[in-house]
């Protein structure tokens, strides 16, 4: 079947809309989804900059939502016509998946989600003219397209009346922010938490932690994002460009030191600030994708700090996404207030706005 997709032809290149792609029919364990909305995540933008040339042209997108168009003969969980949200892919059978931690799938989260192909090395996408390969299967979906081919492990049924623009970011950004609080840190009511970076993941963490009864301090250089954090219930919002010692500023607001901190930036300097912001025996969750980080080991040792890496909120999407839907409907997660919708053909404008910090969570809407 021919589809339209946003194709990155070379590393660092733009998203170019192409109408000449063909998508495979679903295999036994696959689900074909007509995409209604797709969130743009930092991972999409950073991946297109450093994606291997040998895996181009490539279709990204990993926060898809839409309607099931067709299923393989081995699929039992969803059927054509169901509204679904797409998340990350896992093997479903290894020790971690069986224990309820598919984000740490022993097959390798990157092998299944960021290889540009299915596990067998094939891509479900090709060019109509000559059959040449277009790489995809990004997070088991490649949802920057009118149709995406997903796997049974990363398709979650959602209510038909849930707005597609809200459903889309549940599978990554919202799951990561809320899951880090609820599944990993599990803060006691009344405890203090510092959130570094008030993008979609950070603001979701703020919303969730406030609902759990935490005193939340947000740190972000953008005034609009600090204002949102305060609107969502943070007790303070620190501008890291306006204070000499960010850690000290957070500690002052947290009564001597935060018990928990979340870094959503993946930046070495910010991680050091987060460590400095913690009190004795505090816990830091690292959720931002980045490179190498350097920090003062003696500070970590003498304060007894625990550092925990977190992928996808340590969430099992099949169980956790319905919970997020409930939290949205209860008003705990006012996601509409961080979402800005763009028509699919304006994907480059949406990507630019996201990179510039002009919007928090851009979501593409499909005709």
Short mmCIF file of C-alpha atoms in Angstrom, two decimals:
data_model
loop_
_atom_site.label_atom_id
_atom_site.label_comp_id
_atom_site.label_asym_id
_atom_site.label_seq_id
_atom_site.Cartn_x
_atom_site.Cartn_y
_atom_site.Cartn_z
CA UNK A 1 0.00 0.00 0.00
CA UNK A 2 1.29 3.46 -0.87
CA UNK A 3 1.67 5.94 1.97
CA UNK A 4 2.97 9.43 2.65
CA UNK A 5 5.87 9.78 5.07
CA UNK A 6 8.37 12.34 6.32
CA UNK A 7 11.69 10.98 5.08
CA UNK A 8 15.17 11.98 6.25
CA UNK A 9 17.38 11.33 3.24
CA UNK A 10 20.74 11.88 4.97
CA UNK A 11 22.01 12.49 8.52
CA UNK A 12 21.09 16.01 9.63
CA UNK A 13 18.74 16.48 6.70
CA UNK A 14 15.21 17.87 6.87
CA UNK A 15 11.98 15.94 7.14
CA UNK A 16 10.85 15.72 3.50
CA UNK A 17 7.30 14.62 2.73
CA UNK A 18 7.23 11.85 0.15
CA UNK A 19 4.17 10.26 -1.43
CA UNK A 20 6.01 7.43 -3.16
CA UNK A 21 6.55 4.98 -0.29
CA UNK A 22 5.08 1.52 0.03
CA UNK A 23 4.39 -0.18 3.36
CA UNK A 24 4.21 -3.96 3.78
CA UNK A 25 1.08 -5.81 4.77
CA UNK A 26 1.24 -6.90 8.42
CA UNK A 27 3.02 -10.11 9.26
CA UNK A 28 1.54 -12.54 11.78
CA UNK A 29 2.53 -10.47 14.83
CA UNK A 30 2.18 -7.01 13.30
CA UNK A 31 -0.50 -4.32 13.32
CA UNK A 32 -1.06 -1.77 10.56
CA UNK A 33 -2.18 1.56 12.03
CA UNK A 34 -3.61 4.55 10.22
CA UNK A 35 -1.90 7.39 12.06
CA UNK A 36 -4.11 10.19 13.35
CA UNK A 37 -1.49 12.04 15.43
CA UNK A 38 2.20 11.75 16.23
CA UNK A 39 4.20 13.62 18.83
CA UNK A 40 7.63 15.03 18.06
CA UNK A 41 10.14 14.07 20.74
CA UNK A 42 13.70 15.22 21.39
CA UNK A 43 14.80 11.69 20.51
CA UNK A 44 13.41 12.10 16.98
CA UNK A 45 15.27 15.36 16.51
CA UNK A 46 18.58 14.19 17.96
CA UNK A 47 18.42 10.86 16.11
CA UNK A 48 18.02 12.46 12.70
CA UNK A 49 21.18 14.51 13.35
CA UNK A 50 23.42 11.53 14.13
CA UNK A 51 21.66 8.69 12.34
CA UNK A 52 24.09 6.39 10.45
CA UNK A 53 24.32 7.26 6.77
CA UNK A 54 24.03 3.59 5.84
CA UNK A 55 20.55 3.55 7.42
CA UNK A 56 19.21 6.40 5.31
CA UNK A 57 16.70 7.24 3.93
CA UNK A 58 14.89 6.88 7.26
CA UNK A 59 11.42 7.50 8.69
CA UNK A 60 11.35 8.49 12.37
CA UNK A 61 8.46 9.07 14.77
CA UNK A 62 7.76 7.12 17.95
CA UNK A 63 4.72 8.75 19.57
CA UNK A 64 2.03 7.56 17.20
CA UNK A 65 -1.70 7.22 17.78
CA UNK A 66 -4.42 6.17 15.39
CA UNK A 67 -6.82 3.48 14.27
CA UNK A 68 -6.02 -0.14 13.50
CA UNK A 69 -6.37 -0.75 9.76
CA UNK A 70 -5.32 -4.40 9.59
CA UNK A 71 -3.75 -7.09 11.78
CA UNK A 72 -1.66 -10.19 11.23
CA UNK A 73 -3.27 -13.58 11.69
CA UNK A 74 -1.56 -14.07 15.06
CA UNK A 75 -2.77 -10.82 16.62
CA UNK A 76 -5.50 -11.17 19.23
CA UNK A 77 -5.23 -8.04 21.39
CA UNK A 78 -6.60 -5.52 18.89
CA UNK A 79 -8.70 -5.60 15.75
CA UNK A 80 -9.44 -3.27 12.82
CA UNK A 81 -11.27 -0.16 13.97
CA UNK A 82 -9.70 -0.05 17.44
CA UNK A 83 -8.13 3.23 18.59
CA UNK A 84 -4.58 2.67 19.72
CA UNK A 85 -1.51 4.38 21.10
CA UNK A 86 1.95 3.22 20.03
CA UNK A 87 4.88 2.93 22.41
CA UNK A 88 8.30 1.25 22.39
CA UNK A 89 8.89 -2.35 21.33
CA UNK A 90 10.11 -5.20 23.55
CA UNK A 91 10.63 -8.93 23.06
CA UNK A 92 7.94 -9.83 25.68
CA UNK A 93 9.63 -13.10 26.70
CA UNK A 94 12.98 -12.38 28.37
CA UNK A 95 13.47 -12.21 32.13
CA UNK A 96 12.98 -8.44 32.36
CA UNK A 97 9.89 -8.43 30.14
CA UNK A 98 8.40 -11.34 32.08
CA UNK A 99 9.06 -9.49 35.35
CA UNK A 100 7.13 -6.43 34.19
CA UNK A 101 10.13 -4.31 33.16
CA UNK A 102 10.07 -4.40 29.33
CA UNK A 103 11.95 -1.07 29.13
CA UNK A 104 15.02 -3.08 30.15
CA UNK A 105 14.35 -5.88 27.65
CA UNK A 106 17.37 -8.17 27.51
CA UNK A 107 17.19 -8.24 23.72
CA UNK A 108 18.25 -4.62 23.94
CA UNK A 109 15.98 -1.62 23.85
CA UNK A 110 18.10 -0.02 21.13
CA UNK A 111 18.38 -3.19 19.06
CA UNK A 112 14.60 -3.47 18.86
CA UNK A 113 13.80 0.24 18.63
CA UNK A 114 16.65 2.06 16.92
CA UNK A 115 18.09 -0.30 14.34
CA UNK A 116 16.18 1.04 11.34
CA UNK A 117 14.76 -2.41 10.61
CA UNK A 118 12.79 -5.26 12.09
CA UNK A 119 14.91 -7.67 14.18
CA UNK A 120 15.41 -9.86 11.09
CA UNK A 121 17.03 -6.97 9.20
CA UNK A 122 14.12 -6.17 6.89
CA UNK A 123 12.33 -2.86 6.65
CA UNK A 124 8.57 -2.60 6.11
CA UNK A 125 9.11 0.46 3.89
CA UNK A 126 10.33 0.84 0.33
CA UNK A 127 10.11 3.19 -2.66
CA UNK A 128 7.29 2.50 -5.09
CA UNK A 129 9.40 3.28 -8.17
CA UNK A 130 12.18 0.74 -7.72
CA UNK A 131 11.52 -1.19 -4.51
CA UNK A 132 14.62 0.25 -2.85
CA UNK A 133 14.72 0.15 0.93
CA UNK A 134 13.54 3.00 3.08
CA UNK A 135 14.51 2.32 6.69
CA UNK A 136 11.96 2.46 9.47
CA UNK A 137 10.62 0.41 12.40
CA UNK A 138 11.74 3.28 14.66
CA UNK A 139 10.54 2.25 18.13
CA UNK A 140 8.62 -0.46 16.31
CA UNK A 141 6.50 2.08 14.43
CA UNK A 142 8.03 5.00 12.42
CA UNK A 143 4.90 7.06 12.91
CA UNK A 144 5.86 10.16 10.90
CA UNK A 145 3.72 8.65 8.17
CA UNK A 146 0.08 8.23 7.24
CA UNK A 147 0.36 4.53 8.15
CA UNK A 148 2.74 2.71 10.48
CA UNK A 149 3.46 -0.98 10.91
CA UNK A 150 3.73 -1.80 14.60
CA UNK A 151 4.20 -4.97 16.65
CA UNK A 152 1.84 -6.54 19.14
CA UNK A 153 4.22 -5.55 21.97
CA UNK A 154 3.93 -1.81 21.34
CA UNK A 155 0.25 -1.36 20.49
CA UNK A 156 -2.08 -0.36 23.33
CA UNK A 157 -5.83 0.06 22.88
CA UNK A 158 -7.20 3.41 24.11
CA UNK A 159 -10.76 4.79 24.39
CA UNK A 160 -12.28 5.95 21.11
CA UNK A 161 -13.15 9.35 22.62
CA UNK A 162 -9.59 10.11 23.74
CA UNK A 163 -8.26 12.96 21.54
CA UNK A 164 -5.53 11.59 19.23
CA UNK A 165 -3.27 14.55 20.06
CA UNK A 166 -3.42 13.55 23.72
CA UNK A 167 -3.04 9.83 23.05
CA UNK A 168 0.11 10.31 20.95
CA UNK A 169 2.62 11.51 23.60
CA UNK A 170 1.39 8.99 26.18
CA UNK A 171 3.62 6.33 24.62
CA UNK A 172 6.91 8.10 25.36
CA UNK A 173 7.12 11.59 26.91
CA UNK A 174 4.18 11.29 29.29
CA UNK A 175 4.99 7.70 30.15
CA UNK A 176 8.58 8.68 30.92
CA UNK A 177 7.72 11.68 33.11
CA UNK A 178 4.88 10.08 35.04
CA UNK A 179 6.52 6.67 35.23
CA UNK A 180 9.73 8.05 36.70
CA UNK A 181 7.72 9.47 39.58
CA UNK A 182 5.20 6.67 40.07
CA UNK A 183 7.18 3.56 39.16
CA UNK A 184 10.75 4.46 40.10
CA UNK A 185 11.04 7.23 42.71
CA UNK A 186 7.69 6.63 44.44
CA UNK A 187 8.07 9.72 46.65
CA UNK A 188 6.33 9.82 50.01
CA UNK A 189 3.76 12.60 50.41
CA UNK A 190 5.40 15.79 51.61
CA UNK A 191 8.83 15.00 50.18
CA UNK A 192 10.71 17.48 48.02
CA UNK A 193 11.56 16.92 44.37
CA UNK A 194 13.62 18.99 41.94
CA UNK A 195 12.89 18.62 38.23
CA UNK A 196 15.61 19.82 35.88
CA UNK A 197 14.23 20.70 32.46
CA UNK A 198 10.58 21.69 32.03
CA UNK A 199 9.87 20.23 28.64
CA UNK A 200 7.14 17.66 28.09
CA UNK A 201 8.87 14.99 30.20
CA UNK A 202 9.77 17.45 32.96
CA UNK A 203 6.36 19.10 33.13
CA UNK A 204 4.66 15.70 33.22
CA UNK A 205 6.95 14.83 36.13
CA UNK A 206 5.92 18.09 37.82
CA UNK A 207 2.20 17.36 37.35
CA UNK A 208 2.58 13.83 38.67
CA UNK A 209 4.77 14.70 41.66
CA UNK A 210 2.42 17.53 42.69
CA UNK A 211 -0.50 15.10 42.55
CA UNK A 212 1.50 12.76 44.80
CA UNK A 213 1.79 15.54 47.37
CA UNK A 214 5.40 16.55 46.73
CA UNK A 215 6.97 19.99 47.07
CA UNK A 216 8.30 20.44 43.56
CA UNK A 217 11.02 22.83 42.41
CA UNK A 218 11.39 23.19 38.65
CA UNK A 219 14.58 24.38 36.97
CA UNK A 220 14.52 25.72 33.41
CA UNK A 221 16.02 28.71 31.60
CA UNK A 222 12.80 29.51 29.70
CA UNK A 223 10.37 31.77 31.52
CA UNK A 224 7.30 30.32 29.78
CA UNK A 225 8.17 26.83 30.96
CA UNK A 226 8.87 27.98 34.50
CA UNK A 227 5.47 29.68 34.48
CA UNK A 228 3.81 26.42 33.41
CA UNK A 229 5.57 24.52 36.18
CA UNK A 230 4.23 27.01 38.71
CA UNK A 231 0.76 26.78 37.18
CA UNK A 232 0.90 23.00 37.56
CA UNK A 233 1.67 23.33 41.26
CA UNK A 234 5.44 23.67 41.67
CA UNK A 235 6.31 25.67 44.79
CA UNK A 236 9.22 27.36 43.03
CA UNK A 237 10.81 27.68 39.60
CA UNK A 238 14.50 28.50 39.31
CA UNK A 239 16.10 30.25 36.35
CA UNK A 240 19.56 28.61 36.11
CA UNK A 241 20.91 31.57 34.13
CA UNK A 242 20.00 34.04 36.87
CA UNK A 243 21.59 32.46 39.95
CA UNK A 244 25.25 31.87 40.74
CA UNK A 245 24.67 28.47 42.38
CA UNK A 246 21.71 26.49 41.04
CA UNK A 247 22.15 23.69 43.56
CA UNK A 248 22.09 26.11 46.46
CA UNK A 249 19.01 27.87 45.07
CA UNK A 250 17.13 24.59 44.87
CA UNK A 251 18.28 23.54 48.35
CA UNK A 252 16.94 26.80 49.77
CA UNK A 253 13.51 26.09 48.31
CA UNK A 254 13.66 22.46 49.44
CA UNK A 255 14.46 23.15 53.07
CA UNK A 256 18.11 22.18 52.93
CA UNK A 257 18.14 19.74 50.03
CA UNK A 258 15.73 17.89 47.78
CA UNK A 259 15.01 14.27 48.58
CA UNK A 260 14.54 13.45 44.90
CA UNK A 261 15.68 14.96 41.61
CA UNK A 262 14.96 14.20 37.98
CA UNK A 263 17.25 15.27 35.14
CA UNK A 264 15.50 15.39 31.78
CA UNK A 265 18.30 17.15 29.90
CA UNK A 266 21.12 14.60 29.63
CA UNK A 267 23.60 17.46 30.02
CA UNK A 268 26.65 16.93 32.20
CA UNK A 269 26.56 20.37 33.82
CA UNK A 270 22.88 20.07 34.66
CA UNK A 271 23.40 16.62 36.16
CA UNK A 272 26.04 18.12 38.45
CA UNK A 273 23.55 20.81 39.49
CA UNK A 274 20.97 18.13 40.24
CA UNK A 275 23.44 16.25 42.44
CA UNK A 276 24.27 19.48 44.27
CA UNK A 277 20.56 20.15 44.80
CA UNK A 278 19.98 16.88 46.67
CA UNK A 279 20.05 16.46 50.40
CA UNK A 280 21.66 13.59 52.28
CA UNK A 281 20.81 10.18 50.83
CA UNK A 282 18.84 11.78 48.02
CA UNK A 283 18.01 10.00 44.78
CA UNK A 284 18.64 11.27 41.25
CA UNK A 285 16.79 9.79 38.27
CA UNK A 286 18.47 10.29 34.91
CA UNK A 287 15.93 10.23 32.08
CA UNK A 288 17.46 12.57 29.49
CA UNK A 289 19.24 11.08 26.51
CA UNK A 290 22.78 12.42 26.29
CA UNK A 291 26.44 11.54 26.03
CA UNK A 292 29.04 11.31 28.76
CA UNK A 293 28.66 13.09 32.10
CA UNK A 294 31.18 14.15 34.72
CA UNK A 295 30.35 14.87 38.35
CA UNK A 296 32.03 15.08 41.74
CA UNK A 297 32.26 11.54 43.07
CA UNK A 298 33.03 12.76 46.60
CA UNK A 299 29.74 14.66 46.69
CA UNK A 300 27.90 11.50 45.70
CA UNK A 301 29.78 9.42 48.27
CA UNK A 302 29.61 11.77 51.23
CA UNK A 303 25.93 12.57 50.69
CA UNK A 304 25.02 8.94 50.05
CA UNK A 305 23.33 9.83 46.77
CA UNK A 306 21.73 7.16 44.64
CA UNK A 307 21.73 7.61 40.85
CA UNK A 308 19.19 5.66 38.85
CA UNK A 309 18.95 5.48 35.07
CA UNK A 310 15.38 5.34 33.81
CA UNK A 311 14.12 4.32 30.37
CA UNK A 312 10.48 4.97 29.44
CA UNK A 313 9.52 5.46 33.08
CA UNK A 314 10.25 1.76 33.74
CA UNK A 315 6.69 1.27 32.51
CA UNK A 316 4.92 -1.64 30.88
CA UNK A 317 2.86 0.28 28.30
CA UNK A 318 0.00 -2.22 28.22
CA UNK A 319 -0.59 -1.72 31.95
CA UNK A 320 0.58 1.86 32.42
CA UNK A 321 -0.96 3.74 29.49
CA UNK A 322 -4.54 3.03 30.61
CA UNK A 323 -3.57 4.47 33.98
CA UNK A 324 -2.30 7.61 32.26
CA UNK A 325 -5.60 7.93 30.41
CA UNK A 326 -7.39 7.83 33.76
CA UNK A 327 -5.07 10.48 35.22
CA UNK A 328 -5.70 12.71 32.20
CA UNK A 329 -9.45 12.37 32.59
CA UNK A 330 -9.22 13.08 36.32
CA UNK A 331 -7.39 16.34 35.59
CA UNK A 332 -4.15 15.16 37.20
CA UNK A 333 -2.35 15.39 33.86
CA UNK A 334 -3.59 18.53 32.05
CA UNK A 335 -1.79 17.52 28.87
CA UNK A 336 -3.82 19.82 26.63
CA UNK A 337 -1.94 22.74 28.20
CA UNK A 338 1.46 21.56 26.94
CA UNK A 339 0.41 20.32 23.48
CA UNK A 340 0.59 22.42 20.32
CA UNK A 341 -0.88 20.84 17.20
CA UNK A 342 0.59 21.16 13.71
CA UNK A 343 -0.70 19.68 10.44
CA UNK A 344 1.55 16.88 9.21
CA UNK A 345 2.80 18.90 6.23
CA UNK A 346 4.24 21.47 8.67
CA UNK A 347 6.53 18.92 10.33
CA UNK A 348 9.65 21.02 9.70
CA UNK A 349 8.03 24.05 11.33
CA UNK A 350 7.01 21.89 14.28
CA UNK A 351 10.53 20.49 14.61
CA UNK A 352 12.03 23.98 14.50
CA UNK A 353 9.59 25.25 17.13
CA UNK A 354 10.42 22.31 19.38
CA UNK A 355 14.19 22.77 18.99
CA UNK A 356 13.86 26.49 19.72
CA UNK A 357 11.77 25.90 22.83
CA UNK A 358 8.83 27.80 21.39
CA UNK A 359 6.45 24.95 22.13
CA UNK A 360 6.55 22.24 24.77
CA UNK A 361 5.08 19.23 22.98
CA UNK A 362 4.40 19.56 19.25
CA UNK A 363 1.95 16.98 17.94
CA UNK A 364 1.38 16.38 14.23
CA UNK A 365 -2.21 15.90 13.11
CA UNK A 366 -3.01 13.84 10.03
CA UNK A 367 -5.94 14.40 7.65
#
